[in-house]
Each structure stands twice: as C-alpha cells, then as structure tokens.
Amino acid sequence: MSPRSASVNEELRRRSRERLLQAAVELVSERGYEATTLGDIADRAGSARGLVSYYFPGKRRLVQSAVHRLMHRTLEEALEREPRTRDGRERMARAIDAILGLARDRPLLMRQHMAGLLQAEGFVPCPEQRRLAELLRDTVARDGSQDVDADYPMLRALLMGAVYAALVPGAPMPVPVLRAELFKRYRIGWEQGVPPDASGASGGSCDTDLSRFFATGAAPECGRDGQSK
C-alpha cells in the first residue's frame, strides 16, 4: 500500500485535533474540569492518549483552546445569522448576547474556564483565541470605534466581567440585568440582538450537539496512489 500523501496526513491530524477539542468541551460541561482527565478526553475523542500531549502541552491549555473555539464559533454564528446585517449596533448586540448566552446556557463550562484564567498560567493566546479576538475587534470597528486598539480590550474586559458576575457561586447576577448594563453603555436598544423574552430565545437549556462547531467528519479515504479520494 502506498503511503498517504502529506495533504491526507495533515487532514487526519486536523480532524484528530478537532475531536479532542469537542470532547474536552463536552466532558468539562458534563463533569467539570477536575473530574475530567486527559484519558477521558482521549477516549471520548477516539484518540490515543499520546495524541493529546502531541497537540496540547497540558489539560488546562486543551480546555482553554476548546472553550475559545466554542466562543468564537458561537459568536461567528450569531453575527452571521439571518437576516445578515452590517449595522454596527446590531452586531454589537448580537456579540453581547452570544457571550452572555454561553454563561447562561453552559454555566459549569464557563465557570471552569474563568477559573482557569486566574491560575498561574493565566491567559494563553492560541489560534482559537486569536480568531475570537478578530471577531470582537471587527465588531468594535463596525460599531464606529475611533480607536479599536483601546476599545477592543475594554469590550473584552466588560464581557469577561459580566460572565464572571453571572457565574459567581451563591451570588450570581441575572443575565438580563448584565445585558441591560452593557446595552446602556453601548447605546443599544433592548429589542436588538436576541432579547431574553424574545420568541424562540433560549430559556436556559442548550443544544447538546456541538458538532457544527467542530469539523470532525469522516477522514478522507486514500486511493492506491496515496491521494485522498
């Protein structure tokens, strides 16, 4: 049998990494960070334990990348949903609702993520985080910012603070209250984005099928020449 081509091997590696990211999000959402082991993640992903260490230097880095993937794909989906719009204020509303929605719908996962950012390793940039940053910077720019380099970090800080406030054990702030404060700051009408009382808005349950956020389809087949079919 001829060896697989470099492009096929690269695709296999990409899909393997995607499965690990999806498995990490699913398991931490179900069990929490401490109760989830790298072996559990590898088993859920159908991967060898050694592959986890090949792609990620540790569990914290894997989980942080996985959550950033979920965040940037959730944000991307919200910004591009129908009816599509170029209106900066509406896109800012959608961005705020998307991030607050994750705190509301996936509290255990997001609480564990916020706690991880406060650990010694702290905030570690990764490809997933950089894509999230690009989307938020674009949102700030479309909203009319004259200084994106200053306004993007402020938006990020405000969103992180709101998520933290929504998830404090024993003293959480209601998401609608946090939403109202952010909308007031950015001069957004309550009816924009996805208001909490809107028909069809999430009421606290969440879609458990995350496959649309992770490209984990079947691996490409190889012909006799080693090329993918």
Coordinates of N, CA and C in Angstrom, one line a residue:
M1 N 0.8 -1.2 0.0 CA 0.0 0.0 0.0 C 0.9 1.2 0.0
S2 N 0.6 2.2 -0.9 CA 1.3 3.4 -0.9 C 1.1 4.2 0.3
P3 N 2.1 5.0 0.7 CA 1.9 5.9 1.9 C 0.9 7.0 1.6
R4 N 0.3 7.4 2.6 CA -0.7 8.6 2.4 C 0.1 9.8 2.0
S5 N -0.6 10.7 1.3 CA 0.1 11.9 0.9 C 0.1 12.9 2.1
A6 N 1.0 13.9 2.0 CA 1.1 14.9 3.0 C -0.2 15.6 3.3
S7 N -1.0 15.8 2.3 CA -2.2 16.6 2.5 C -3.2 15.7 3.2
V8 N -3.2 14.4 3.0 CA -4.1 13.5 3.7 C -3.7 13.4 5.2
N9 N -2.4 13.3 5.4 CA -1.9 13.2 6.8 C -2.3 14.5 7.6
E10 N -2.2 15.6 6.9 CA -2.5 16.9 7.5 C -4.0 16.9 7.9
E11 N -4.8 16.5 7.0 CA -6.3 16.4 7.2 C -6.6 15.5 8.4
L12 N -6.0 14.4 8.4 CA -6.2 13.4 9.5 C -5.8 14.1 10.9
R13 N -4.6 14.8 10.9 CA -4.2 15.4 12.1 C -5.2 16.5 12.5
R14 N -5.7 17.3 11.6 CA -6.6 18.4 11.8 C -7.9 17.8 12.5
R15 N -8.4 16.7 11.9 CA -9.7 16.1 12.4 C -9.4 15.5 13.8
S16 N -8.3 15.0 14.0 CA -8.0 14.4 15.3 C -8.0 15.5 16.4
R17 N -7.4 16.6 16.0 CA -7.3 17.8 17.0 C -8.7 18.3 17.2
E18 N -9.6 18.4 16.2 CA -10.9 18.8 16.3 C -11.7 17.9 17.3
R19 N -11.5 16.6 17.1 CA -12.3 15.7 18.0 C -11.8 15.9 19.5
L20 N -10.6 16.2 19.7 CA -10.1 16.4 21.1 C -10.7 17.7 21.7
L21 N -10.8 18.7 20.8 CA -11.4 20.0 21.3 C -12.9 19.7 21.6
Q22 N -13.6 19.0 20.8 CA -15.0 18.8 21.0 C -15.2 17.9 22.3
A23 N -14.4 16.9 22.4 CA -14.5 16.0 23.6 C -14.2 16.8 24.9
A24 N -13.3 17.7 24.9 CA -12.9 18.5 26.0 C -14.1 19.3 26.5
V25 N -14.8 20.0 25.5 CA -15.9 20.9 25.8 C -17.1 20.0 26.4
E26 N -17.3 18.9 25.8 CA -18.4 18.0 26.2 C -18.2 17.5 27.6
L27 N -17.0 17.0 27.9 CA -16.8 16.4 29.2 C -16.7 17.4 30.3
V28 N -16.1 18.6 30.1 CA -16.0 19.6 31.1 C -17.4 20.1 31.4
S29 N -18.2 20.2 30.4 CA -19.6 20.7 30.5 C -20.4 19.7 31.4
E30 N -20.1 18.4 31.2 CA -20.8 17.4 32.0 C -20.3 17.2 33.4
R31 N -19.0 17.2 33.5 CA -18.4 16.7 34.8 C -17.6 17.8 35.6
G32 N -17.2 18.9 34.9 CA -16.3 19.8 35.5 C -14.9 19.5 35.1
Y33 N -14.0 20.5 35.4 CA -12.6 20.4 35.0 C -11.9 19.3 35.8
E34 N -11.9 19.4 37.1 CA -11.2 18.4 37.9 C -11.6 17.0 37.7
A35 N -12.8 16.7 37.4 CA -13.3 15.4 37.2 C -13.0 14.8 35.8
T36 N -12.5 15.6 35.0 CA -12.2 15.2 33.6 C -10.7 15.0 33.5
T37 N -10.3 13.8 33.0 CA -8.9 13.6 32.8 C -8.5 13.6 31.3
L38 N -7.3 13.7 31.0 CA -6.8 13.7 29.6 C -7.2 12.3 29.0
G39 N -7.1 11.2 29.8 CA -7.5 9.9 29.3 C -9.0 9.9 28.9
D40 N -9.8 10.5 29.8 CA -11.3 10.6 29.4 C -11.5 11.3 28.1
I41 N -10.8 12.4 27.9 CA -10.9 13.2 26.7 C -10.5 12.4 25.5
A42 N -9.3 11.7 25.6 CA -8.8 10.9 24.5 C -9.8 9.8 24.2
D43 N -10.4 9.1 25.2 CA -11.4 8.1 25.0 C -12.6 8.6 24.3
R44 N -13.1 9.8 24.7 CA -14.3 10.3 24.1 C -14.0 10.7 22.6
A45 N -12.8 11.2 22.4 CA -12.5 11.6 21.0 C -12.1 10.4 20.1
G46 N -11.9 9.2 20.8 CA -11.5 8.0 20.0 C -10.0 8.1 19.6
S47 N -9.2 8.8 20.4 CA -7.8 9.0 20.0 C -6.9 8.3 21.0
A48 N -5.7 8.1 20.6 CA -4.7 7.6 21.6 C -4.3 8.6 22.6
R49 N -4.0 8.2 23.8 CA -3.7 9.2 24.9 C -2.5 10.0 24.5
G50 N -1.5 9.5 23.8 CA -0.4 10.2 23.4 C -0.6 11.4 22.5
L51 N -1.7 11.3 21.7 CA -2.0 12.4 20.8 C -2.4 13.7 21.5
V52 N -3.0 13.5 22.7 CA -3.4 14.7 23.4 C -2.1 15.6 23.7
S53 N -1.1 14.9 24.2 CA 0.2 15.6 24.5 C 0.9 16.1 23.3
Y54 N 0.6 15.4 22.2 CA 1.2 15.9 20.9 C 0.7 17.2 20.5
Y55 N -0.6 17.4 20.6 CA -1.3 18.6 20.2 C -1.3 19.7 21.3
F56 N -1.4 19.3 22.5 CA -1.5 20.3 23.6 C -0.6 20.0 24.8
P57 N 0.1 21.1 25.3 CA 1.0 20.9 26.4 C 0.4 20.4 27.7
G58 N -0.9 20.4 27.9 CA -1.5 20.1 29.1 C -3.0 20.2 29.1
K59 N -3.7 19.7 30.1 CA -5.1 19.8 30.1 C -5.7 21.2 30.1
R60 N -5.0 22.1 30.9 CA -5.5 23.4 31.0 C -5.5 24.1 29.6
R61 N -4.4 23.9 28.9 CA -4.3 24.5 27.6 C -5.3 23.9 26.6
L62 N -5.5 22.6 26.7 CA -6.5 22.0 25.8 C -7.9 22.6 26.1
V63 N -8.3 22.6 27.4 CA -9.6 23.1 27.7 C -9.8 24.6 27.3
Q64 N -8.7 25.4 27.6 CA -8.8 26.8 27.2 C -9.0 27.0 25.7
S65 N -8.3 26.2 24.9 CA -8.4 26.2 23.5 C -9.8 25.8 23.0
A66 N -10.3 24.7 23.7 CA -11.6 24.2 23.4 C -12.7 25.2 23.6
V67 N -12.6 25.9 24.8 CA -13.7 26.9 25.1 C -13.6 28.1 24.2
H68 N -12.3 28.5 23.9 CA -12.2 29.6 22.9 C -12.8 29.2 21.6
R69 N -12.6 28.0 21.2 CA -13.2 27.5 19.9 C -14.7 27.7 20.0
L70 N -15.3 27.2 21.1 CA -16.8 27.3 21.2 C -17.2 28.7 21.2
M71 N -16.5 29.6 21.9 CA -16.8 31.0 22.0 C -16.8 31.7 20.6
H72 N -15.7 31.4 19.9 CA -15.6 32.1 18.6 C -16.5 31.6 17.6
R73 N -16.8 30.3 17.6 CA -17.8 29.8 16.7 C -19.2 30.2 17.0
T74 N -19.5 30.3 18.3 CA -20.8 30.8 18.8 C -21.0 32.2 18.4
L75 N -20.0 33.0 18.6 CA -20.0 34.4 18.2 C -20.2 34.6 16.7
E76 N -19.4 33.8 15.9 CA -19.4 33.9 14.5 C -20.8 33.5 14.0
E77 N -21.4 32.5 14.5 CA -22.8 32.1 14.2 C -23.8 33.2 14.4
A78 N -23.7 33.8 15.6 CA -24.6 34.9 16.0 C -24.5 36.1 15.0
L79 N -23.2 36.4 14.7 CA -23.0 37.6 13.8 C -23.5 37.4 12.4
E80 N -23.4 36.2 11.9 CA -23.8 35.9 10.5 C -25.1 35.3 10.4
R81 N -25.9 35.2 11.4 CA -27.2 34.5 11.2 C -28.1 35.5 10.4
E82 N -29.2 34.9 9.8 CA -30.2 35.6 9.0 C -31.1 36.3 10.0
P83 N -31.6 37.5 9.6 CA -31.1 38.3 8.5 C -29.7 38.9 8.7
R84 N -28.8 38.7 7.8 CA -27.5 39.3 7.9 C -27.6 40.8 8.0
T85 N -26.6 41.4 8.7 CA -26.6 42.8 8.8 C -25.2 43.4 8.9
R86 N -25.1 44.6 8.4 CA -23.8 45.3 8.5 C -23.9 46.4 9.6
D87 N -25.1 46.5 10.2 CA -25.3 47.6 11.2 C -24.5 47.3 12.4
G88 N -23.6 48.2 12.7 CA -22.6 48.0 13.8 C -23.3 47.9 15.2
R89 N -24.4 48.6 15.4 CA -25.1 48.5 16.7 C -25.7 47.1 16.9
E90 N -26.3 46.6 15.8 CA -27.0 45.3 15.9 C -25.9 44.2 16.0
R91 N -24.8 44.3 15.4 CA -23.8 43.3 15.5 C -23.2 43.3 17.0
M92 N -23.1 44.5 17.6 CA -22.6 44.6 18.9 C -23.6 43.9 19.9
A93 N -24.9 44.1 19.6 CA -26.0 43.5 20.4 C -25.9 41.9 20.3
R94 N -25.6 41.5 19.1 CA -25.5 40.0 18.9 C -24.3 39.4 19.6
A95 N -23.2 40.2 19.5 CA -22.0 39.7 20.2 C -22.2 39.6 21.7
I96 N -22.8 40.6 22.3 CA -23.0 40.6 23.7 C -23.9 39.5 24.1
D97 N -25.0 39.3 23.3 CA -26.0 38.2 23.6 C -25.3 36.8 23.5
A98 N -24.4 36.7 22.5 CA -23.8 35.4 22.3 C -22.9 35.0 23.4
I99 N -22.1 35.9 23.9 CA -21.2 35.6 25.1 C -22.0 35.4 26.4
L100 N -23.0 36.3 26.6 CA -23.8 36.1 27.8 C -24.6 34.8 27.7
G101 N -25.0 34.4 26.5 CA -25.7 33.2 26.3 C -24.9 32.0 26.7
L102 N -23.6 32.0 26.5 CA -22.8 30.9 26.9 C -22.8 30.8 28.4
A103 N -22.7 31.9 29.1 CA -22.7 31.9 30.6 C -24.0 31.4 31.1
R104 N -25.1 31.7 30.5 CA -26.4 31.3 30.9 C -26.6 29.8 30.6
D105 N -26.2 29.4 29.4 CA -26.5 28.0 28.9 C -25.5 27.0 29.3
R106 N -24.3 27.4 29.5 CA -23.2 26.4 29.9 C -22.4 26.9 31.1
P107 N -23.1 27.1 32.2 CA -22.5 27.7 33.4 C -21.3 26.9 33.9
L108 N -21.4 25.6 34.0 CA -20.3 24.8 34.5 C -19.0 25.0 33.7
L109 N -19.2 24.9 32.4 CA -18.1 25.0 31.4 C -17.4 26.4 31.5
M110 N -18.3 27.4 31.5 CA -17.8 28.8 31.5 C -17.2 29.2 32.9
R111 N -17.7 28.6 34.0 CA -17.2 28.9 35.3 C -15.8 28.3 35.4
Q112 N -15.6 27.1 34.9 CA -14.3 26.4 34.9 C -13.3 27.2 34.0
H113 N -13.8 27.7 32.9 CA -12.9 28.5 32.0 C -12.4 29.7 32.7
M114 N -13.3 30.5 33.4 CA -12.9 31.7 34.1 C -12.0 31.4 35.2
A115 N -12.2 30.3 35.9 CA -11.3 29.9 37.0 C -9.9 29.6 36.4
G116 N -9.9 29.0 35.3 CA -8.6 28.6 34.7 C -7.8 29.8 34.3
L117 N -8.5 30.9 33.9 CA -7.8 32.1 33.5 C -7.1 32.8 34.7
L118 N -7.6 32.4 35.9 CA -7.0 33.0 37.2 C -5.9 32.1 37.7
Q119 N -5.6 31.0 37.1 CA -4.5 30.2 37.5 C -3.1 30.8 37.2
A120 N -2.1 30.2 37.7 CA -0.7 30.7 37.4 C -0.4 30.9 36.0
E121 N -0.8 29.9 35.1 CA -0.5 30.0 33.7 C -1.3 31.1 33.0
G122 N -2.5 31.4 33.6 CA -3.3 32.5 33.1 C -3.8 32.4 31.7
F123 N -3.9 33.6 31.1 CA -4.5 33.7 29.8 C -3.4 33.4 28.7
V124 N -3.6 32.3 28.0 CA -2.6 31.9 27.0 C -3.2 32.1 25.6
P125 N -2.6 33.0 24.8 CA -3.1 33.1 23.4 C -2.9 31.8 22.6
C126 N -3.9 31.5 21.8 CA -3.9 30.3 20.9 C -4.6 30.7 19.6
P127 N -4.6 29.8 18.6 CA -5.3 30.1 17.4 C -6.8 30.4 17.6
E128 N -7.4 29.6 18.5 CA -8.8 29.8 18.7 C -9.1 31.2 19.4
Q129 N -8.3 31.6 20.3 CA -8.4 32.9 21.0 C -8.2 34.0 20.0
R130 N -7.2 33.8 19.1 CA -7.0 34.9 18.2 C -8.1 35.1 17.2
R131 N -8.8 34.0 16.8 CA -10.0 34.2 16.0 C -11.1 34.9 16.7
L132 N -11.3 34.5 18.0 CA -12.3 35.2 18.8 C -12.0 36.7 18.9
A133 N -10.7 37.0 19.1 CA -10.3 38.4 19.2 C -10.5 39.2 17.9
E134 N -10.3 38.5 16.7 CA -10.5 39.1 15.4 C -12.0 39.5 15.3
L135 N -12.9 38.6 15.7 CA -14.3 38.9 15.6 C -14.8 40.0 16.5
L136 N -14.2 40.1 17.7 CA -14.6 41.1 18.6 C -14.0 42.5 18.1
R137 N -12.8 42.5 17.6 CA -12.2 43.7 17.1 C -13.0 44.2 15.9
D138 N -13.5 43.3 15.1 CA -14.3 43.7 13.9 C -15.6 44.3 14.4
T139 N -16.2 43.7 15.4 CA -17.4 44.2 16.0 C -17.3 45.6 16.5
V140 N -16.2 45.8 17.2 CA -15.9 47.2 17.8 C -15.7 48.2 16.6
A141 N -15.0 47.8 15.6 CA -14.8 48.7 14.4 C -16.1 49.0 13.7
R142 N -16.9 48.0 13.5 CA -18.2 48.3 12.8 C -19.1 49.1 13.7
D143 N -18.9 49.1 15.0 CA -19.8 49.9 15.9 C -19.3 51.4 15.9
G144 N -18.3 51.7 15.1 CA -17.9 53.1 15.0 C -16.7 53.5 15.8
S145 N -15.9 52.5 16.4 CA -14.8 52.9 17.2 C -13.8 53.7 16.4
Q146 N -13.2 54.7 17.1 CA -12.2 55.5 16.5 C -10.8 55.1 17.0
D147 N -10.8 54.1 17.9 CA -9.6 53.6 18.5 C -9.8 52.1 18.9
V148 N -9.7 51.3 17.9 CA -10.0 49.8 18.1 C -9.0 49.2 19.1
D149 N -7.8 49.7 19.1 CA -6.8 49.1 20.0 C -7.1 49.4 21.4
A150 N -7.8 50.4 21.7 CA -8.2 50.7 23.1 C -9.6 50.2 23.4
D151 N -10.5 50.2 22.4 CA -11.9 49.8 22.7 C -12.1 48.3 22.7
Y152 N -11.3 47.6 21.9 CA -11.4 46.1 21.9 C -11.1 45.5 23.3
P153 N -9.9 45.9 23.9 CA -9.7 45.4 25.3 C -10.7 45.7 26.3
M154 N -11.3 46.9 26.2 CA -12.4 47.3 27.1 C -13.6 46.4 26.9
L155 N -14.0 46.1 25.6 CA -15.2 45.3 25.4 C -14.9 43.9 26.0
R156 N -13.7 43.4 25.7 CA -13.3 42.1 26.2 C -13.4 42.0 27.7
A157 N -12.9 43.0 28.4 CA -12.9 43.1 29.8 C -14.3 43.2 30.4
L158 N -15.2 43.9 29.7 CA -16.6 44.1 30.1 C -17.3 42.7 30.0
L159 N -17.1 42.0 28.9 CA -17.7 40.8 28.7 C -17.2 39.7 29.7
M160 N -15.9 39.7 29.9 CA -15.4 38.8 30.9 C -15.9 39.1 32.3
G161 N -16.0 40.3 32.6 CA -16.6 40.7 33.9 C -18.0 40.3 34.1
A162 N -18.8 40.5 33.0 CA -20.2 40.1 33.0 C -20.4 38.6 33.1
V163 N -19.6 37.9 32.4 CA -19.6 36.4 32.5 C -19.3 36.0 34.0
Y164 N -18.3 36.6 34.5 CA -17.9 36.2 35.9 C -19.0 36.6 36.9
A165 N -19.6 37.7 36.7 CA -20.7 38.2 37.6 C -21.9 37.2 37.5
A166 N -22.1 36.7 36.3 CA -23.3 35.8 36.1 C -23.0 34.4 36.7
L167 N -21.8 34.1 37.0 CA -21.4 32.7 37.4 C -20.9 32.6 38.9
V168 N -20.8 33.7 39.6 CA -20.3 33.7 41.0 C -21.2 32.8 41.8
P169 N -20.7 31.7 42.3 CA -21.5 30.8 43.1 C -22.1 31.5 44.4
G170 N -23.4 31.3 44.5 CA -24.1 31.9 45.7 C -24.5 33.3 45.5
A171 N -24.0 34.0 44.5 CA -24.4 35.4 44.3 C -24.3 35.8 42.9
P172 N -24.9 35.0 42.0 CA -24.9 35.4 40.6 C -25.8 36.5 40.2
M173 N -25.4 37.4 39.3 CA -26.3 38.4 38.8 C -27.1 37.9 37.6
P174 N -28.3 38.3 37.5 CA -29.2 37.8 36.4 C -28.6 38.3 35.1
V175 N -28.6 37.4 34.1 CA -28.1 37.8 32.8 C -28.9 39.0 32.2
P176 N -30.2 39.1 32.3 CA -30.9 40.3 31.8 C -30.4 41.6 32.4
V177 N -30.0 41.6 33.7 CA -29.5 42.8 34.3 C -28.2 43.2 33.7
L178 N -27.3 42.2 33.6 CA -26.0 42.4 33.0 C -26.1 42.9 31.5
R179 N -27.0 42.3 30.8 CA -27.3 42.7 29.4 C -27.7 44.1 29.4
A180 N -28.6 44.5 30.3 CA -29.1 45.9 30.3 C -28.0 46.9 30.5
E181 N -27.0 46.6 31.4 CA -25.9 47.5 31.6 C -25.0 47.6 30.4
L182 N -24.7 46.5 29.8 CA -23.9 46.5 28.6 C -24.6 47.3 27.5
F183 N -25.8 47.0 27.3 CA -26.6 47.7 26.2 C -26.6 49.2 26.5
K184 N -26.7 49.6 27.7 CA -26.8 51.0 28.0 C -25.4 51.6 27.7
R185 N -24.4 51.0 28.0 CA -23.0 51.5 27.8 C -22.8 51.7 26.3
Y186 N -23.3 50.7 25.5 CA -23.0 50.8 24.0 C -24.2 51.4 23.3
R187 N -25.1 52.0 24.0 CA -26.3 52.7 23.4 C -27.0 51.8 22.4
I188 N -27.4 50.6 22.9 CA -28.1 49.6 22.1 C -29.5 49.5 22.6
G189 N -30.4 49.4 21.6 CA -31.8 49.3 22.0 C -32.1 47.9 22.5
W190 N -33.0 47.8 23.5 CA -33.2 46.5 24.1 C -33.7 45.4 23.1
E191 N -34.5 45.9 22.1 CA -35.0 45.0 21.1 C -34.0 44.4 20.1
Q192 N -32.8 45.0 20.1 CA -31.8 44.5 19.2 C -31.2 43.2 19.8
G193 N -30.4 42.5 18.9 CA -29.9 41.2 19.3 C -31.0 40.2 19.5
V194 N -30.9 39.4 20.6 CA -31.9 38.4 21.0 C -32.3 38.7 22.4
P195 N -33.3 39.6 22.6 CA -33.8 39.9 24.0 C -34.2 38.6 24.7
P196 N -34.0 38.6 26.0 CA -34.3 37.4 26.8 C -35.7 36.9 26.7
D197 N -36.7 37.8 26.4 CA -38.0 37.5 26.3 C -38.5 37.3 24.9
A198 N -37.6 37.3 24.0 CA -37.9 37.1 22.5 C -38.4 35.7 22.3
S199 N -39.3 35.6 21.4 CA -39.9 34.3 21.0 C -38.7 33.4 20.4
G200 N -38.6 32.2 20.9 CA -37.5 31.4 20.4 C -36.2 31.5 21.1
A201 N -36.0 32.5 21.9 CA -34.8 32.7 22.7 C -34.6 31.6 23.6
S202 N -33.3 31.3 23.9 CA -33.0 30.2 24.8 C -33.5 30.6 26.2
G203 N -34.1 29.6 26.9 CA -34.6 29.8 28.2 C -33.7 29.2 29.3
G204 N -32.5 28.9 28.9 CA -31.6 28.3 29.9 C -31.2 26.9 29.5
S205 N -31.8 26.3 28.6 CA -31.4 25.0 28.1 C -30.4 25.2 26.9
C206 N -29.6 24.2 26.6 CA -28.7 24.5 25.5 C -28.6 23.3 24.6
D207 N -28.2 23.5 23.4 CA -28.1 22.5 22.4 C -26.9 21.6 22.8
T208 N -27.1 20.3 23.0 CA -26.0 19.5 23.4 C -25.2 19.0 22.2
D209 N -25.7 19.2 21.0 CA -24.9 18.7 19.8 C -24.0 19.9 19.4
L210 N -22.7 19.7 19.6 CA -21.7 20.7 19.3 C -21.0 20.4 18.0
S211 N -21.4 19.4 17.2 CA -20.7 19.0 16.1 C -20.5 20.1 15.0
R212 N -21.5 21.1 15.0 CA -21.4 22.1 14.0 C -20.2 23.1 14.3
F213 N -19.7 23.0 15.5 CA -18.6 23.9 15.9 C -17.3 23.3 15.7
F214 N -17.3 22.0 15.4 CA -16.0 21.2 15.3 C -16.0 20.3 14.0
A215 N -15.1 20.5 13.2 CA -15.0 19.8 11.9 C -14.5 18.4 12.1
T216 N -15.4 17.5 12.5 CA -14.9 16.2 12.9 C -15.5 15.1 12.0
G217 N -15.7 15.4 10.7 CA -16.3 14.4 9.8 C -15.4 13.3 9.6
A218 N -15.9 12.4 8.7 CA -15.1 11.2 8.4 C -13.8 11.6 7.7
A219 N -12.8 10.8 8.1 CA -11.5 11.1 7.5 C -11.5 10.7 6.0
P220 N -10.6 11.4 5.2 CA -10.6 11.2 3.8 C -10.1 9.8 3.5
E221 N -10.6 9.2 2.4 CA -10.1 7.9 2.0 C -8.9 8.1 1.1
C222 N -8.1 7.0 1.0 CA -6.9 7.2 0.2 C -7.0 6.2 -1.0
G223 N -6.6 6.6 -2.2 CA -6.5 5.7 -3.3 C -5.2 5.0 -3.3
R224 N -4.9 4.2 -4.3 CA -3.7 3.4 -4.3 C -2.5 4.3 -4.4
D225 N -2.7 5.5 -5.0 CA -1.5 6.4 -5.1 C -1.3 7.2 -3.9
G226 N -2.1 7.0 -2.8 CA -1.9 7.7 -1.6 C -2.6 9.0 -1.5
Q227 N -3.3 9.4 -2.6 CA -4.1 10.6 -2.7 C -5.5 10.4 -2.1
S228 N -6.0 11.4 -1.5 CA -7.4 11.3 -1.0 C -8.4 11.2 -2.1
K229 N -9.5 10.5 -1.9 CA -10.4 10.3 -3.0 C -11.4 11.5 -3.0

